[in-house]
Coordinates of C-alpha atoms in Angstrom, one line a residue:
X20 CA -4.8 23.2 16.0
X21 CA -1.1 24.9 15.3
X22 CA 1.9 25.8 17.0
X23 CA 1.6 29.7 17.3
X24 CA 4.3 29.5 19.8
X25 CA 6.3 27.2 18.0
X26 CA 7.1 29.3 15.1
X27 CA 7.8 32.6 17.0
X28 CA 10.6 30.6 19.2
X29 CA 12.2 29.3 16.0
X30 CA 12.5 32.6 15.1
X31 CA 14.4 33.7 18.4
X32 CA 16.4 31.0 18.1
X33 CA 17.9 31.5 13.7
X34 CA 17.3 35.0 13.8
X35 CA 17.9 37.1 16.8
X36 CA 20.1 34.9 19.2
X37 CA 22.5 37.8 20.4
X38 CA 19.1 39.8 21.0
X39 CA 18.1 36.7 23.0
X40 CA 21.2 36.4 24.9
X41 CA 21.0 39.7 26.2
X42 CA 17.3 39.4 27.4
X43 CA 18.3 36.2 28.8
X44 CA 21.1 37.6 30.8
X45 CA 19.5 40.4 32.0
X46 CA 16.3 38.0 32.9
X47 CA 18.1 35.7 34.7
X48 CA 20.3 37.7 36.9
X49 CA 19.8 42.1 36.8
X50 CA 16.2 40.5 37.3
X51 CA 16.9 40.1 40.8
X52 CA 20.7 41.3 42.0
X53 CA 23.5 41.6 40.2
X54 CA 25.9 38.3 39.8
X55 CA 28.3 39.7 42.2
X56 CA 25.3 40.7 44.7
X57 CA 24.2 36.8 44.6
X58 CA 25.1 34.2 47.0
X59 CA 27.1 31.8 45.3
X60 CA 25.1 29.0 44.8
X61 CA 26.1 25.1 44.1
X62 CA 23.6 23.1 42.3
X63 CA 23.5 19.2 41.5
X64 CA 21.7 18.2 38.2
X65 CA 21.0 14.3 37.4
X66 CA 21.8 13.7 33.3
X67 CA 20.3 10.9 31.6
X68 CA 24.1 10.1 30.8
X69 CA 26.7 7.4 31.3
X70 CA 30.1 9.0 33.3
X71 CA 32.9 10.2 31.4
X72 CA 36.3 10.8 31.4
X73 CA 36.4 14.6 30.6
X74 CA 33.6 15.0 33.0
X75 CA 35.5 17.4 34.5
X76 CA 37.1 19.2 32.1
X77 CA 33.5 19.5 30.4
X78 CA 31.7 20.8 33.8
X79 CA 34.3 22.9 34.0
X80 CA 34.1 24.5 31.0
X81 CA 30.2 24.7 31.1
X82 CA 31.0 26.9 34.6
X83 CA 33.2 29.2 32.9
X84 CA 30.5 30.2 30.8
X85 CA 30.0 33.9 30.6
X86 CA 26.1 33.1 30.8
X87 CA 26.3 30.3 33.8
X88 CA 29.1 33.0 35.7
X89 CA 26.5 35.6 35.1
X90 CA 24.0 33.5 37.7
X91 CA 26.7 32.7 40.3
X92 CA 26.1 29.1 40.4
X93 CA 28.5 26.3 39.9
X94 CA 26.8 23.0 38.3
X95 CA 27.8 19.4 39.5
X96 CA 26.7 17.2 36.9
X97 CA 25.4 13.4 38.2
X98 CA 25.8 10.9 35.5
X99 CA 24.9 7.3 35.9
X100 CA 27.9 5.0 37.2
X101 CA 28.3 1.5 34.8
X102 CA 26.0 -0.9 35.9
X103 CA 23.5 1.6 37.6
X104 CA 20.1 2.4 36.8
X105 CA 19.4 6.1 36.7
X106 CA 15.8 6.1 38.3
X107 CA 16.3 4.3 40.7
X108 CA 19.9 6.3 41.5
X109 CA 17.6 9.2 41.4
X110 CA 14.8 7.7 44.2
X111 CA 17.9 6.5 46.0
X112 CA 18.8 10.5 46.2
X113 CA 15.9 12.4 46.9
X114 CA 15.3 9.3 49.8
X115 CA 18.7 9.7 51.2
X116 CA 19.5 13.5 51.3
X117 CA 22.2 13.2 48.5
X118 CA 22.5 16.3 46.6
X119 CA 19.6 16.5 44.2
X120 CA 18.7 19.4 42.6
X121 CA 17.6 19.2 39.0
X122 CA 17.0 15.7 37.6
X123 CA 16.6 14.3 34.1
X124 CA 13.3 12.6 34.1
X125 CA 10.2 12.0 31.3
X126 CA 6.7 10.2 30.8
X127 CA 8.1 7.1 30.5
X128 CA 10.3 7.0 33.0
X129 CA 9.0 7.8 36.6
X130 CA 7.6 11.7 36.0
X131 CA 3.8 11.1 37.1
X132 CA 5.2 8.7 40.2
X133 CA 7.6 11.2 41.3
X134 CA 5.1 13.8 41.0
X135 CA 2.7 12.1 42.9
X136 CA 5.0 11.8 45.3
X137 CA 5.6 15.5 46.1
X138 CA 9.3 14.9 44.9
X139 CA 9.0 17.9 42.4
X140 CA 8.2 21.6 43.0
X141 CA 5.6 23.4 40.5
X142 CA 7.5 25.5 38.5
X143 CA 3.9 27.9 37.2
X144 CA 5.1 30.4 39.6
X145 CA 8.2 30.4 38.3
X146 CA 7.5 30.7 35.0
X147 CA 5.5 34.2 35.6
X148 CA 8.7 35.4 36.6
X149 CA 11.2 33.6 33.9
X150 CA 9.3 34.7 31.1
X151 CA 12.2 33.5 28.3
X152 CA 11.9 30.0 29.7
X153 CA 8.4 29.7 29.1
X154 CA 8.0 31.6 25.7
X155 CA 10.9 29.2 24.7
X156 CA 9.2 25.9 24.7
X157 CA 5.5 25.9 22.8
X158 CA 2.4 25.4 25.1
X159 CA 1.9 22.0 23.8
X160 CA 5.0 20.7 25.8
X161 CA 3.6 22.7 29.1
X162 CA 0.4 21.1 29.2
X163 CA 1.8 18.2 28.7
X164 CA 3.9 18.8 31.6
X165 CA 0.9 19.5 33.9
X166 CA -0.7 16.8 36.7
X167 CA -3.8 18.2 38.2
X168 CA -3.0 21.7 37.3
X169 CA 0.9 22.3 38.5
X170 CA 4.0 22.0 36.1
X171 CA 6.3 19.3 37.6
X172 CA 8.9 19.6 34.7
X173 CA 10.5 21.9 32.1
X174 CA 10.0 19.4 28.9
X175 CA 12.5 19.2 26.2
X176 CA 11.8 20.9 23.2
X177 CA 12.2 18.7 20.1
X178 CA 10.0 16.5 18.4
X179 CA 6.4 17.0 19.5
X180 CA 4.6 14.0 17.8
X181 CA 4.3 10.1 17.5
X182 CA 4.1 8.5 14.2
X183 CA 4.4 4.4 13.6
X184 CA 6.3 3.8 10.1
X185 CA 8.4 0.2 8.8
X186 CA 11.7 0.7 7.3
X187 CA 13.2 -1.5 4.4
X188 CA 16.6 -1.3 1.9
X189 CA 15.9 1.9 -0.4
X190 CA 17.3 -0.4 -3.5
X191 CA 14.4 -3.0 -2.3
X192 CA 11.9 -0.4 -2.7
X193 CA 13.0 0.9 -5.9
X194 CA 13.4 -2.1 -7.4
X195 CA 10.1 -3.3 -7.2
X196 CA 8.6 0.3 -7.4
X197 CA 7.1 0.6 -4.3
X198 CA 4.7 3.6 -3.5
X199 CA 5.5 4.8 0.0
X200 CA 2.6 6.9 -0.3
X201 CA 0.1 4.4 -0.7
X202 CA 0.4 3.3 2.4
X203 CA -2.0 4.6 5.3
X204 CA -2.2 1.7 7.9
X205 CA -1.0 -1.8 8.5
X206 CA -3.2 -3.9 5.7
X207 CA -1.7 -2.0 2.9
X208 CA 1.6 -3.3 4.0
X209 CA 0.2 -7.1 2.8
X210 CA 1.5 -6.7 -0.6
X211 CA 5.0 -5.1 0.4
X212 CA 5.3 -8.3 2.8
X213 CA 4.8 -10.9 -0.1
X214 CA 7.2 -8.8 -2.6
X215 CA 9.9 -9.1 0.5
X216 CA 9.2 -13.2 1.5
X217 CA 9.1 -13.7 -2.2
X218 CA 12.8 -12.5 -2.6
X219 CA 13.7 -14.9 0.1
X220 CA 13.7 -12.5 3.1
X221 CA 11.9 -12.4 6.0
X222 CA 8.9 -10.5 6.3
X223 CA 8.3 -8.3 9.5
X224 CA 11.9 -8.9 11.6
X225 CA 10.2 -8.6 15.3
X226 CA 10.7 -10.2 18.3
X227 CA 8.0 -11.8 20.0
X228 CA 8.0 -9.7 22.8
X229 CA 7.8 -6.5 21.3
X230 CA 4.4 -5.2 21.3
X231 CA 5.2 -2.4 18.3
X232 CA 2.4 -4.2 15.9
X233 CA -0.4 -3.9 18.4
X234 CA 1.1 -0.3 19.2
X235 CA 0.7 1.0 15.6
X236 CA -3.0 -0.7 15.3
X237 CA -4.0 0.7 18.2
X238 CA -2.3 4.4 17.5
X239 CA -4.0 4.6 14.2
X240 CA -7.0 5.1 15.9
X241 CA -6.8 5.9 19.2
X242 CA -5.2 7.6 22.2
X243 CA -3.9 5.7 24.8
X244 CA -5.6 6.1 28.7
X245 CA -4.1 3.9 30.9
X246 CA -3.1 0.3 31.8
X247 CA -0.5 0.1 28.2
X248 CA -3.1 0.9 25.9
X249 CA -5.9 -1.4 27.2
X250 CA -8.2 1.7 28.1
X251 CA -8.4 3.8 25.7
X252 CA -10.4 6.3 23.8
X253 CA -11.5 6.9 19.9
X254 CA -10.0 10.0 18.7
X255 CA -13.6 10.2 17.4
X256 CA -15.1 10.4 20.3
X257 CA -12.2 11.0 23.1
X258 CA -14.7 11.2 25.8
X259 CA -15.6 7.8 26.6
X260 CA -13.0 5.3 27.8
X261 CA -12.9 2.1 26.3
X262 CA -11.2 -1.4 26.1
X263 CA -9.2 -1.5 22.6
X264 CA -9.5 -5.4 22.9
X265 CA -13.0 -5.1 23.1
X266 CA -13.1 -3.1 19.8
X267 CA -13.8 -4.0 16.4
X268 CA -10.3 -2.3 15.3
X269 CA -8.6 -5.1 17.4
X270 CA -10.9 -7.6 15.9
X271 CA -9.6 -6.7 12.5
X272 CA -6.1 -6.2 13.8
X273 CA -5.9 -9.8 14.9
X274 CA -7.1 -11.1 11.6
X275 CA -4.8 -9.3 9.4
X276 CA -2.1 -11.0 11.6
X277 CA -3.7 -14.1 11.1
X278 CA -3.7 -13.8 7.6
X279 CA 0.3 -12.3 7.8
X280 CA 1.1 -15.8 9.7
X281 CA -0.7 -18.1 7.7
X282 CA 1.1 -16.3 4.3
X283 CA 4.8 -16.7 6.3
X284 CA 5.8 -12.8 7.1
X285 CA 6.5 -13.7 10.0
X286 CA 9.5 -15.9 10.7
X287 CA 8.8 -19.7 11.6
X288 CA 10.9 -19.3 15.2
X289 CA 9.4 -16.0 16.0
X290 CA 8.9 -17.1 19.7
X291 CA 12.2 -18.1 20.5
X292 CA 14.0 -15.5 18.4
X293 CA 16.0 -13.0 19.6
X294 CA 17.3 -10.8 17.0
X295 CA 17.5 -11.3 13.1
X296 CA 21.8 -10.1 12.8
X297 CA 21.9 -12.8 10.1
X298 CA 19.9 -10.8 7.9
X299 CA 21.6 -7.5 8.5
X300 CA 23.3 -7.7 4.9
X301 CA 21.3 -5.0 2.2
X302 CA 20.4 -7.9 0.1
X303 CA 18.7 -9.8 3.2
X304 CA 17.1 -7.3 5.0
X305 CA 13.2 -7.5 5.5
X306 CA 10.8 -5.2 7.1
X307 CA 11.4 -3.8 10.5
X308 CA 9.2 -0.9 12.7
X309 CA 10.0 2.1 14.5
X310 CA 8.7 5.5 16.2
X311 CA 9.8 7.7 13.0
X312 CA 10.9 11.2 13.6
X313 CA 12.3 13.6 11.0
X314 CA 15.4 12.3 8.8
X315 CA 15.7 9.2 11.0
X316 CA 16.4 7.2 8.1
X317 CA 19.8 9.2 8.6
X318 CA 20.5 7.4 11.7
X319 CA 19.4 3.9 10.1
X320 CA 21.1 4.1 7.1
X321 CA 23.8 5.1 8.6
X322 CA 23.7 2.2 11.2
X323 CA 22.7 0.1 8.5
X324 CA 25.5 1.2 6.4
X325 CA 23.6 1.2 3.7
X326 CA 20.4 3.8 2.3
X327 CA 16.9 2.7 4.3
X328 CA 13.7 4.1 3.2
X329 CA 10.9 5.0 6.2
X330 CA 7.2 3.7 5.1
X331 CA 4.7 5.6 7.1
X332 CA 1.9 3.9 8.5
X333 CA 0.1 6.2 10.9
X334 CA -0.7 9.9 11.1
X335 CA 1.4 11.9 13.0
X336 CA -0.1 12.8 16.4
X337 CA 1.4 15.6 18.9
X338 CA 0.6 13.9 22.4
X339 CA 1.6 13.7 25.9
X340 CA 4.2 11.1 25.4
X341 CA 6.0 12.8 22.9
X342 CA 6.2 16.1 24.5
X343 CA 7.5 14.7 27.4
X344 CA 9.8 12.0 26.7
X345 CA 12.6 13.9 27.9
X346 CA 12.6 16.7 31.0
X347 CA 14.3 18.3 33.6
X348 CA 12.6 18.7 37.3
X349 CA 13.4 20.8 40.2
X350 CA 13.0 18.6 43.0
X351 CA 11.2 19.4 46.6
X352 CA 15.0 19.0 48.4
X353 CA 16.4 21.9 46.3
X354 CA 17.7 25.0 48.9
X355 CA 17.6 27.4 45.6
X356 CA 14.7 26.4 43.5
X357 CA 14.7 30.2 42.3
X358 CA 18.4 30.0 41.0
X359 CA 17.6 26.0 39.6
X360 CA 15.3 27.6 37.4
X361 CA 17.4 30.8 36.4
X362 CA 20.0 27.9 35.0
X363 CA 17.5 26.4 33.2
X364 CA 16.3 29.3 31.6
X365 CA 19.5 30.1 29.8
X366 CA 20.4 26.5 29.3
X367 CA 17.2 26.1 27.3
X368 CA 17.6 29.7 25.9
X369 CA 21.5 30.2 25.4
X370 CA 22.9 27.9 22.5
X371 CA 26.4 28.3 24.0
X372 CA 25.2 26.7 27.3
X373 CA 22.6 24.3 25.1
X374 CA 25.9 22.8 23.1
X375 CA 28.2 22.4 26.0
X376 CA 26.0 20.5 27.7
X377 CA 25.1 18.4 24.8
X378 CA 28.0 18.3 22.8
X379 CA 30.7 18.9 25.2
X380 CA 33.9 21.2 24.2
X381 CA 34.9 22.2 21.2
X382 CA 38.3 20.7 20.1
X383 CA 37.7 17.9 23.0
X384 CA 35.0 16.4 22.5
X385 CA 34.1 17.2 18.6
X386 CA 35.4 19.5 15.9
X387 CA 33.2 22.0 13.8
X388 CA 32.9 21.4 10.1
X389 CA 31.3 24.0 8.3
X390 CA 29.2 24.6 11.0
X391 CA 28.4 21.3 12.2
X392 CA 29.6 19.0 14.8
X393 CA 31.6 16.2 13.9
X394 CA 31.9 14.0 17.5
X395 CA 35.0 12.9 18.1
X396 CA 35.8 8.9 18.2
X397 CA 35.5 8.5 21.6
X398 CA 33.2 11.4 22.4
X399 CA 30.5 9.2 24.2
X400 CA 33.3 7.7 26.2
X401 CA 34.4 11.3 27.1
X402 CA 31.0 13.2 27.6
X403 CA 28.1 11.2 25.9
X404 CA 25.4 14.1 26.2
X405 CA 22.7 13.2 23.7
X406 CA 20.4 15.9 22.0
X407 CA 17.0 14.5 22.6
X408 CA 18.0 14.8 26.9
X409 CA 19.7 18.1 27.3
X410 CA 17.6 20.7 26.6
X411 CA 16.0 22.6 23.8
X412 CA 17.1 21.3 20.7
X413 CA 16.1 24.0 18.4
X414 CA 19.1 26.1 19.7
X415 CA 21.6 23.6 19.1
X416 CA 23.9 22.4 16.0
X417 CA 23.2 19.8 13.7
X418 CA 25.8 17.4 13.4
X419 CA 27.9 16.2 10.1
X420 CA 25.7 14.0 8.1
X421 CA 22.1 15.8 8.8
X422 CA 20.8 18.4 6.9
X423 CA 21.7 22.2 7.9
X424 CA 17.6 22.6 8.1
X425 CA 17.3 19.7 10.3
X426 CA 15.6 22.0 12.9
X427 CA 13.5 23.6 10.3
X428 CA 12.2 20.2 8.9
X429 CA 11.1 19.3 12.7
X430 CA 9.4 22.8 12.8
X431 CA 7.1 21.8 9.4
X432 CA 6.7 18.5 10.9
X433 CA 5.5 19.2 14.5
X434 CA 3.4 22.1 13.1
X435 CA 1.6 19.6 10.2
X436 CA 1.0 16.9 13.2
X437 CA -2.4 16.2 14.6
X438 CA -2.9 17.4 17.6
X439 CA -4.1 14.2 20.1
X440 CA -7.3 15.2 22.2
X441 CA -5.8 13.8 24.9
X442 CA -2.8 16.0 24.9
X443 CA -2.2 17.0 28.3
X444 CA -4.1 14.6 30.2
X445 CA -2.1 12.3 32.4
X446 CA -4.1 9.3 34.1
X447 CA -3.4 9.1 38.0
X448 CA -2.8 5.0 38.5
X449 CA -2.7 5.9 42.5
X450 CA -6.2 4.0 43.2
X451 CA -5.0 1.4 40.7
X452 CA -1.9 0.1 40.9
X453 CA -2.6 -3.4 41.4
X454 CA -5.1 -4.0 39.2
X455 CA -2.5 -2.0 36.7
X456 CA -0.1 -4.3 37.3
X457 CA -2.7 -7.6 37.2
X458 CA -3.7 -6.1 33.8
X459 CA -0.3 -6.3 32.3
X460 CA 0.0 -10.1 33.4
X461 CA -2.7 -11.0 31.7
X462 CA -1.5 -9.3 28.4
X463 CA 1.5 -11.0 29.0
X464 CA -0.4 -14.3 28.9
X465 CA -2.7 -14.2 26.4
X466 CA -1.8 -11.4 24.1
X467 CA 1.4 -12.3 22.1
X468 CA -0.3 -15.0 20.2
X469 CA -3.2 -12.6 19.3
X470 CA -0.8 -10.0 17.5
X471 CA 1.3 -12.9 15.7
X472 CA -1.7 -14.4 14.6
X473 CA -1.3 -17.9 16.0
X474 CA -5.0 -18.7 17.1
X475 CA -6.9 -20.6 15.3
X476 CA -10.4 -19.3 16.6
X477 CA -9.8 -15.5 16.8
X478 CA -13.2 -14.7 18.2
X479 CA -12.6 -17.4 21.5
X480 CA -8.7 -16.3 21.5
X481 CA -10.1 -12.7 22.2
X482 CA -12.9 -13.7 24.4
X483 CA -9.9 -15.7 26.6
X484 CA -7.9 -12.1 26.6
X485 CA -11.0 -9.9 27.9
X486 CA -12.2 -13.1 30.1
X487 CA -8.5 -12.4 32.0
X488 CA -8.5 -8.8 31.9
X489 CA -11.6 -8.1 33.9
X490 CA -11.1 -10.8 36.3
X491 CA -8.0 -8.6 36.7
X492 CA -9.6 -5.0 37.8
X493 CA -9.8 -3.7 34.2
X494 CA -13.9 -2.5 35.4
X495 CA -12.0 -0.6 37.9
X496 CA -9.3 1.4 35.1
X497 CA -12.2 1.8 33.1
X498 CA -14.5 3.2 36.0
X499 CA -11.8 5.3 37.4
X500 CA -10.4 6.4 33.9
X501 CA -14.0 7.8 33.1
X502 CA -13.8 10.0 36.3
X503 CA -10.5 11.5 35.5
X504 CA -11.6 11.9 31.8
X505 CA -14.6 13.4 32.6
X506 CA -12.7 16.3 35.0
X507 CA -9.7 16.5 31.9
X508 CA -12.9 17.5 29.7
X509 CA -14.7 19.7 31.9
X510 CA -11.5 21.8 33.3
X511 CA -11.6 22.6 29.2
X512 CA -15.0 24.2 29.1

């Protein structure tokens, strides 16, 4: 399955943008009235951002936009006060009456919750009518965005796809001639590991609470239902709903990491550990993991200070989680839902409005260098927008230090990923919340030891894992998974 949409907007967006901006203006505003013939309209959107201190001078330069004039509306922008926590400033709001309009909110965040509780409006009707908005963003990120057939949100188009990869010092790797490319899953990283503890580094630097091991073993294979990964389903056979720790995947996973223990790659005060800063130095460094994007070995070399190679382990996969880990939501409280989603049609089709919002003001709160933006010192103490939250990224500039095709590499990239058969389906937790949130004690119980290997009888140790999770609920998940599966599949036919 491909992106037809995807390639068509990246077209808009290099190679007719004034052709756009015209179509965009004339969309958004001779659509319905002209500017002057509108009500002037104030509207309060929620950023994923810390407050700064040219807030205002940045808001006010966003309004003065020949684009944002042209809709008659003047934006307040709600950024998170220190010490605050943005959801639950956000609940606070649309709970108290506090001028809500547009909020910043994504899958992992609190975007089905919110949905279920009627906090959003559906923006399908909408989207008949602002056609630029919708032809903007692919169809992949829409369906994403839909809960029982409505579309709560107005994803963020950037990255589509997940993909599991290690990182370690370039010089490392091409000093012992590594093959990147060799490696397709976890057990060909067993040889890597022993090159790296034999040169007196530590093998995989993880904490003990971070869960990214079992995440890539589990991705590799399968697509992720409900209950953090425990219900699942085999990309094979997407259909049924399984438990992974039931599965004879898991059952290898927790050997491999038996074996990785018992051969030291993984550091002898793993539980207690918090972080591994004494081994930040190039010639100490061991393996770590991440979520790899395109050129994110820019960002951790450059926070490394030092060139970082990425190792993929897993294909890439465009799912649910991905498309949505960053949108924007009219909410239920909004008195001009029609003019919320006029704004957000030119800021995700209007690079001008795109930039401000991310980058700030030019001169302010960065400087452009050949075409790029180079931030400021203090820019995230001034403004702090950040690419991946504010909108469509395809329209916006690359910054100093990535590559001029940056947006052209993410193109190839989402266009070459897998598509997940899951894409799109989002599992309701209503009827389950408590056996949800038994589940994940038990996984906090009996799980950790399982992906570090510390067990000496694997086959008990796992039987002790499923023992707790079903005296938990976990027949329920699966039960009411199944149901919701089995409508996701039929609505398809």
């Amino acid at each position: 399955m491909k992106y037809g949409g995807i390639a068509m907007t990246r077209k808009l967006s290099t190679m007719g943008l004034a052709c756009l901006m015209v179509l965009v203006m004339l969309n958004a505003c001779c659509g319905f009235a002209l500017a002057e013939e509108l009500e002037p309209v104030e509207l309060t959107v929620w950023l994923n951002d810390a407050v700064g201190t040219a807030d205002q001078e940045v808001t006010d330069y966003i309004n003065n936009l020949e684009e944002i004039k042209a809709l008659n509306v003047t934006i307040h922008f709600r950024k998170s006060i220190s010490g605050e926590d943005n959801a639950q400033a956000i609940g606070l709001a649309l709970s108290s009456g506090e001028p809500c309009d547009i909020v910043f909110d994504a899958m992992w965040k609190s975007y089905l919750l919110r949905v279920s509780e009627g906090a959003y409006i559906d923006l399908a009707p909408y989207l008949e009518k602002y056609t630029a908005l919708k032809e903007a963003i692919p169809q992949t990120h829409w369906d994403a965005a839909t809960v029982n057939g409505g579309i709560y949100a107005v994803p963020t188009y950037k990255e589509a796809a997940t993909q599991w990869a290690v990182y370690l010092p370039t010089s490392f790797v091409e000093a012992n001639d590594i093959d990147v490319s060799a490696v397709s899953g976890l057990s060909d990283l067993t040889n890597i590991l022993q090159m790296v503890v034999d040169d007196g580094r530590p093998g995989m630097m993880v904490t003990y609470d971070n869960e990214n091991l079992v995440s890539m073993s589990r991705f590799h294979d399968f697509s992720s239902v409900a209950a953090n990964g425990t219900v699942v389903v085999n990309r094979e056979n997407p259909t049924v709903a399984v438990n992974y720790y039931e599965t004879e995947e898991f059952r290898e996973f927790c050997e491999l990491m038996k074996l990785w223990n018992e051969s030291g790659y993984f550091i002898d005060d793993l539980v207690t550990r918090e972080n591994y800063d004494e081994f930040e130095d190039e010639s100490m460094r061991g393996m770590s993991t991440v979520s790899y994007s395109p050129q994110n070995e820019i960002i951790q070399s450059t926070n490394a200070g030092y060139s970082m190679t990425p190792i993929p382990v897993t294909d890439a996969f465009v799912e649910t989680g991905a498309c949505m880990g960053s949108a924007f939501c009219v909410t239920s409280q909004c008195e001009n839902p029609d003019r919320a989603v006029a704004f957000l049609e030119v800021w995700n089709t209007v690079p001008a409005v795109k930039n401000a919002i991310c980058y700030g003001v030019e001169g302010l709160t960065y400087n452009l260098v050949d075409g790029q933006v180079e931030l400021v010192p203090d820019s995230y103490e001034l403004w702090g927008g950040q690419n991946w939250t504010t909108g469509n990224s395809f329209i916006s500039y690359t910054l100093v230090g990535e590559t001029k095709d940056k947006w052209d590499v993410y193109l190839a990239w989402n266009e070459s990923a897998k598509v997940d058969p899951l894409l799109g389906f989002n599992y309701d937790g209503a009827n389950t919340s408590a056996e949800v949130a038994a589940l994940s004690a038990a996984l906090a119980e009996h799980l950790g030891v399982l992906q570090f290997g510390m067990v000496d009888d694997i086959d008990a140790s796992i039987q002790a894992l499923n023992d707790a999770l079903y005296a938990s609920g976990l027949e329920t998940v699966l039960e009411d998974a199944q149901e919701q599966l089995d409508a996701f599949f039929a609505a398809k036919e």
